[in-house]
CSV table of C-alpha atoms in Angstrom, one decimal:
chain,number,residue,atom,x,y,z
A,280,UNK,CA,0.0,0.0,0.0
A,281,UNK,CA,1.0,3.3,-0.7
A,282,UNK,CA,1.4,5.8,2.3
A,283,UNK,CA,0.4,9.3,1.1
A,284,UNK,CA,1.8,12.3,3.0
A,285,UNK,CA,0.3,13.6,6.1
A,286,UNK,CA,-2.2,16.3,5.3
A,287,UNK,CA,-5.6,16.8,3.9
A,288,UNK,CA,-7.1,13.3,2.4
A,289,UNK,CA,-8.7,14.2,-0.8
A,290,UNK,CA,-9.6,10.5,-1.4
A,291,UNK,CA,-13.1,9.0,0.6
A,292,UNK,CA,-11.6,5.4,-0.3
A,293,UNK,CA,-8.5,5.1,1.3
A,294,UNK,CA,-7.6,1.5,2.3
A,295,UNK,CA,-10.1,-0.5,0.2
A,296,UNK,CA,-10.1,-4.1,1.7
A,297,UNK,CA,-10.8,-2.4,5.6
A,298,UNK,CA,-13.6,0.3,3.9
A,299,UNK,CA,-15.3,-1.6,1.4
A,300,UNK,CA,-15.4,-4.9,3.8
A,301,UNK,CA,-17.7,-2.9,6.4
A,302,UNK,CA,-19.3,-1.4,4.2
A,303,UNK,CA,-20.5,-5.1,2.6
A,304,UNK,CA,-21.1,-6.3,6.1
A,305,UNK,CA,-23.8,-3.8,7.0
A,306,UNK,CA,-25.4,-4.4,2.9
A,307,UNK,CA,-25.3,-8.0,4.1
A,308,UNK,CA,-27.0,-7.0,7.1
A,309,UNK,CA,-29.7,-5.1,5.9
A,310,UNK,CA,-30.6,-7.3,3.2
A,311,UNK,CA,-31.1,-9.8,5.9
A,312,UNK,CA,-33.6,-7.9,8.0
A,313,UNK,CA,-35.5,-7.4,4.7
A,314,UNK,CA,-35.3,-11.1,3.7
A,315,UNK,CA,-36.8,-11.7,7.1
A,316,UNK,CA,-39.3,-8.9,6.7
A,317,UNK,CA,-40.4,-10.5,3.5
A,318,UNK,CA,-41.2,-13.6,4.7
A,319,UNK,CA,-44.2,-13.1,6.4
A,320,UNK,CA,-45.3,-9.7,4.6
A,321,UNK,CA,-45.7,-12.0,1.3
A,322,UNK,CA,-47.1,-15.0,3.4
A,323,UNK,CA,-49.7,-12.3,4.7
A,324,UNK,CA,-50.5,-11.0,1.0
A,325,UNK,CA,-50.9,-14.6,-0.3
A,326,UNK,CA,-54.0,-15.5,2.8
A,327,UNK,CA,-55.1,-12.4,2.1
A,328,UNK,CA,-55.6,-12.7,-1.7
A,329,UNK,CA,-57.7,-16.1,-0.4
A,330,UNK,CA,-60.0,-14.0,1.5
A,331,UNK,CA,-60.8,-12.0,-1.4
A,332,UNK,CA,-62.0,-14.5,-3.6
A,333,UNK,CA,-65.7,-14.1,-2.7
A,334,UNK,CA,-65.5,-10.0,-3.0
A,335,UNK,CA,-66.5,-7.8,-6.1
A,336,UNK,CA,-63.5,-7.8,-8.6
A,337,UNK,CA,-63.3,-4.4,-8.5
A,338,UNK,CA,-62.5,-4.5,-4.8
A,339,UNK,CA,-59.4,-7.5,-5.5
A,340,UNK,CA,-58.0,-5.5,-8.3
A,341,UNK,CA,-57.4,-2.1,-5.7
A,342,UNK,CA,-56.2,-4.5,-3.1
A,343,UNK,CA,-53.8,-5.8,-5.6
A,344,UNK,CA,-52.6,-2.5,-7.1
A,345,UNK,CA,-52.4,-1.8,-3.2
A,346,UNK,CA,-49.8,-4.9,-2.8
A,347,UNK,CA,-48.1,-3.5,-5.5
A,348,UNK,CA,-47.3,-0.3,-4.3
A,349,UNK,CA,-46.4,-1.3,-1.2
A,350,UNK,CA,-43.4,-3.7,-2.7
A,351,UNK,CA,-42.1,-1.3,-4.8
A,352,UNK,CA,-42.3,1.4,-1.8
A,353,UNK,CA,-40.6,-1.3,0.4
A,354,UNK,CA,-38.2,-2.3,-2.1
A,355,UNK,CA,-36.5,1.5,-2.7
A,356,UNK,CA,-36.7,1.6,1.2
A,357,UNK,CA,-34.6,-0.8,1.1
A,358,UNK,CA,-32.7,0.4,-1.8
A,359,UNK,CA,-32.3,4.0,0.1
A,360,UNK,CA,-31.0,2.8,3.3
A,361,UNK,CA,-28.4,0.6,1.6
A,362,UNK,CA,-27.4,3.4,-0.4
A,363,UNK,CA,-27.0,5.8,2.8
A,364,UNK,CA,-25.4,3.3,5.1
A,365,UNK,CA,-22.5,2.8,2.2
A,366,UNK,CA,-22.3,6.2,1.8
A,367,UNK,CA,-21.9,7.3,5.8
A,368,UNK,CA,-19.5,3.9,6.8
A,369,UNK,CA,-17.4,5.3,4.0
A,370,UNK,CA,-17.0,8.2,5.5
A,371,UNK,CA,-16.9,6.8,8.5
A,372,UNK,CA,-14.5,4.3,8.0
A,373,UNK,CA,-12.7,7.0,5.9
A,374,UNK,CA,-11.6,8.7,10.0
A,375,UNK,CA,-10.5,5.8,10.7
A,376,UNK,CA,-8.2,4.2,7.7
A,377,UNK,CA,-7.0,7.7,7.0
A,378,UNK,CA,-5.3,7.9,10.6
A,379,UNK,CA,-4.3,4.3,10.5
A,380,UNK,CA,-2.1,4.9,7.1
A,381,UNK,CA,-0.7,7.9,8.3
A,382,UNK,CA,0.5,6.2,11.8
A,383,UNK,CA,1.5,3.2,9.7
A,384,UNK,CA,3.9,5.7,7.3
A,385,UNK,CA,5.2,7.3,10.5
A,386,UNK,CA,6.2,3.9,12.6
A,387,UNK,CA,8.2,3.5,9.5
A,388,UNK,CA,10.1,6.5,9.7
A,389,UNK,CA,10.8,5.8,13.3
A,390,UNK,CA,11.9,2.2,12.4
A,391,UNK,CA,14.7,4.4,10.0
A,392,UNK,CA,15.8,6.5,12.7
A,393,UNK,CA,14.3,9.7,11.8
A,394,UNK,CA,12.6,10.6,15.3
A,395,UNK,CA,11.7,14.9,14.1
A,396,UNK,CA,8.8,12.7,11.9
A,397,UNK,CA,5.2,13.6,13.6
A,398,UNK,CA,1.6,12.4,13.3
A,399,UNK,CA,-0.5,15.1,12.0
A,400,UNK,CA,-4.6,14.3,12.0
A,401,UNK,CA,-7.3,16.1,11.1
A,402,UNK,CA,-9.4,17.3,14.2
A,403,UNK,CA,-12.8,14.8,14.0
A,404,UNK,CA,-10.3,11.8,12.6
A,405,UNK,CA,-10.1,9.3,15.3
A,406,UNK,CA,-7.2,7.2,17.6
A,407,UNK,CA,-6.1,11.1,18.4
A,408,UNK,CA,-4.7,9.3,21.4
A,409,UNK,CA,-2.5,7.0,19.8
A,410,UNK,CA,-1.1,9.7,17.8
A,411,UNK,CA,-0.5,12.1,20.7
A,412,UNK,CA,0.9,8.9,22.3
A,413,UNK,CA,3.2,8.3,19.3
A,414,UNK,CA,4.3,11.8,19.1
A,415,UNK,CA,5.3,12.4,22.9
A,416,UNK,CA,7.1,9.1,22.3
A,417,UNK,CA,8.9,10.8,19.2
A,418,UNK,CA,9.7,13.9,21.8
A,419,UNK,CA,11.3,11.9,24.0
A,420,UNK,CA,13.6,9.4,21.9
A,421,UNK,CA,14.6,12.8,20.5
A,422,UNK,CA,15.4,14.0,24.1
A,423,UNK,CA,17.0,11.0,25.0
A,424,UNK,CA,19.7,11.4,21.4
A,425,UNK,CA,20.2,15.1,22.0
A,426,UNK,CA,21.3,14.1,25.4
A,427,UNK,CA,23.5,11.2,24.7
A,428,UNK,CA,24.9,13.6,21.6
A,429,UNK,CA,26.1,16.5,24.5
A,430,UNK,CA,27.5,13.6,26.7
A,431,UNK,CA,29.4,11.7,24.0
A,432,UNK,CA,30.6,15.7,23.0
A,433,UNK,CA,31.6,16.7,26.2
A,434,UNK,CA,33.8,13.5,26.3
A,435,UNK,CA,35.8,14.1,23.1
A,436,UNK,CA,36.5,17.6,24.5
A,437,UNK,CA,37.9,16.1,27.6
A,438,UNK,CA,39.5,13.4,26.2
A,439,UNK,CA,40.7,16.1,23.7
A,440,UNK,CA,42.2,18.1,26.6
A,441,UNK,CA,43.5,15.8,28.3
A,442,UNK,CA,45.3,14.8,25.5
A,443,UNK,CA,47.4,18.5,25.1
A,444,UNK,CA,47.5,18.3,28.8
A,445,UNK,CA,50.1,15.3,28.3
A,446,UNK,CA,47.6,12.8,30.5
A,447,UNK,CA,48.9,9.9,31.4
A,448,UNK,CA,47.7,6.6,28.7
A,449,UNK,CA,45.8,4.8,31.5
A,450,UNK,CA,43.7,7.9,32.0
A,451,UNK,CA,43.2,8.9,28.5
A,452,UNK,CA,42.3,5.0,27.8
A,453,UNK,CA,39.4,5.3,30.9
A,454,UNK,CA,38.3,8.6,28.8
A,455,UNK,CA,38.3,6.2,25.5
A,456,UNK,CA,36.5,3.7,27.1
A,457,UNK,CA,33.8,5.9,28.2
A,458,UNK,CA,33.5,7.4,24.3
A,459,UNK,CA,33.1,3.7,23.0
A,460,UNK,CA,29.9,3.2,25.8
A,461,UNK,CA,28.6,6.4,23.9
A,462,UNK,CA,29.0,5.6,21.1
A,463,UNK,CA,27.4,2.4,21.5
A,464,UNK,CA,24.2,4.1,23.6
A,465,UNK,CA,23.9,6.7,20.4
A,466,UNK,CA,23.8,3.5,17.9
A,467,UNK,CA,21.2,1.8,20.0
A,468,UNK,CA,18.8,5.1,20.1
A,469,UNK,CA,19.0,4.9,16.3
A,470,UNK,CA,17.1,1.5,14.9
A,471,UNK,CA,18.4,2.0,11.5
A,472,UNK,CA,21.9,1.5,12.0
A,473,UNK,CA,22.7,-2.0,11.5
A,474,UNK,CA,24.2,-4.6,13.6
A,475,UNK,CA,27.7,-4.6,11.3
A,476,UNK,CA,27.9,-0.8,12.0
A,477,UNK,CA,27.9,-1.0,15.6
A,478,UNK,CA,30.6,-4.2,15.2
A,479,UNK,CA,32.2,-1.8,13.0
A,480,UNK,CA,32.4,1.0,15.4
A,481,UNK,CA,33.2,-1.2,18.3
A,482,UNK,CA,36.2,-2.5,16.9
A,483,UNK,CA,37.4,0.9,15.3
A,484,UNK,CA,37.6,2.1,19.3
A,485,UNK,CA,39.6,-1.5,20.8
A,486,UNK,CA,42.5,-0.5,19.0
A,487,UNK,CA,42.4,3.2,20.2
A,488,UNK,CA,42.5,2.2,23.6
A,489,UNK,CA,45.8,-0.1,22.9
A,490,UNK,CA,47.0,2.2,21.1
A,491,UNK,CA,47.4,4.6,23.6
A,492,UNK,CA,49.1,2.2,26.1
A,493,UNK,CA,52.3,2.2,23.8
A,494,UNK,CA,52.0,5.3,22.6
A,495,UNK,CA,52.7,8.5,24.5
A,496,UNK,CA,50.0,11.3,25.0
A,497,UNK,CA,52.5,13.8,22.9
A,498,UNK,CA,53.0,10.8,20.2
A,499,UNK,CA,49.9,10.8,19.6
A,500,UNK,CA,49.3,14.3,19.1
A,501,UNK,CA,52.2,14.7,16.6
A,502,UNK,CA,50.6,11.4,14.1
């Protein structure tokens, strides 16, 4: 299924298996009551017309024509509220599948790693609380990254300084060591980084931390 962009729907039909479906139920459904109306209405007209044998002609012919109009009268009843119950579950159903698309197309963007993405509904559509849910959600992942992107900044710059400062390795190595946990936390808080990245930048940081065991703090800045 195609997602469309957040926004105004111009389209009634909007997920045609879940709209058309309910629609069909409640056709099915009212052509059931009228079956069952039926039933007895035409068993009624038939021990009626048996009653009328013995009356003027004249009298069975009105009661006949009578018969008639009330099928066709009961028929586009029938007809009408079919017609209107299609018409107002489409649009019914139209506040429900539009919302549900639109969720659906911004779970996915989550699932990418792209958290600034928001659910945007129209103000009678419905699950307004799922999407108000799904938003604050949004908010706070976002929250949670921002943080984890100061932290992991702040600990370049220290590990940075400490550097210059001439440090000694088994301190600069703690200071690495805390970078790689970062590192790792801002991976985690985006889902569509792969597993191979994160192996990736795991082992790009094990030989930092070595590294700076045989190495100087002044070696390290000259390279």
């Amino acid at each position: 299924m195609k997602y469309p962009k957040s926004g105004r729907r111009t389209k009634v039909i909007i997920d045609k298996h879940f709209q058309l479906r309910t629609s069909l139920v409640g056709v099915l459904y009212i052509l059931a009551v009228g079956v069952f109306v039926a039933f007895p209405f035409a068993y009624l007209m038939r021990a009626t017309n048996g009653l009328l044998v013995g009356y003027p002609s004249d009298l069975a012919a009105s009661f006949e024509k009578l018969q008639g109009i009330i099928i066709i009268s009961g028929s586009f009843f029938l007809l009408s509220i079919m017609v209107a119950w299609i018409y107002f579950s489409l649009l019914r159903t139209h506040k429900v599948a539009g919302p549900i698309v639109n969720i659906v197309r911004i779970i996915n963007e989550y699932a990418k790693g792209n958290f600034s993405a928001r659910v945007t509904l129209r103000r009678h559509d419905e699950l307004q609380t799922l999407a108000k849910s799904l938003n604050n959600m949004a908010e706070a992942l976002t929250a949670r990254e921002r943080t984890l992107n100061e932290k992991f900044r702040d600990r370049l710059r220290a590990a940075r300084e400490e550097i210059y400062a001439g440090s000694s390795p088994d301190k600069v190595r703690d200071i690495l060591t805390g970078l790689e946990a970062d590192i790792e936390l801002i991976l985690e808080a985006r889902p569509g980084l792969s597993g191979i990245v994160r192996e990736e930048a795991r082992d790009s940081a094990e030989p930092s931390s070595e590294k700076v065991e045989e190495e100087t703090p002044r070696e390290i800045i000259l390279k």
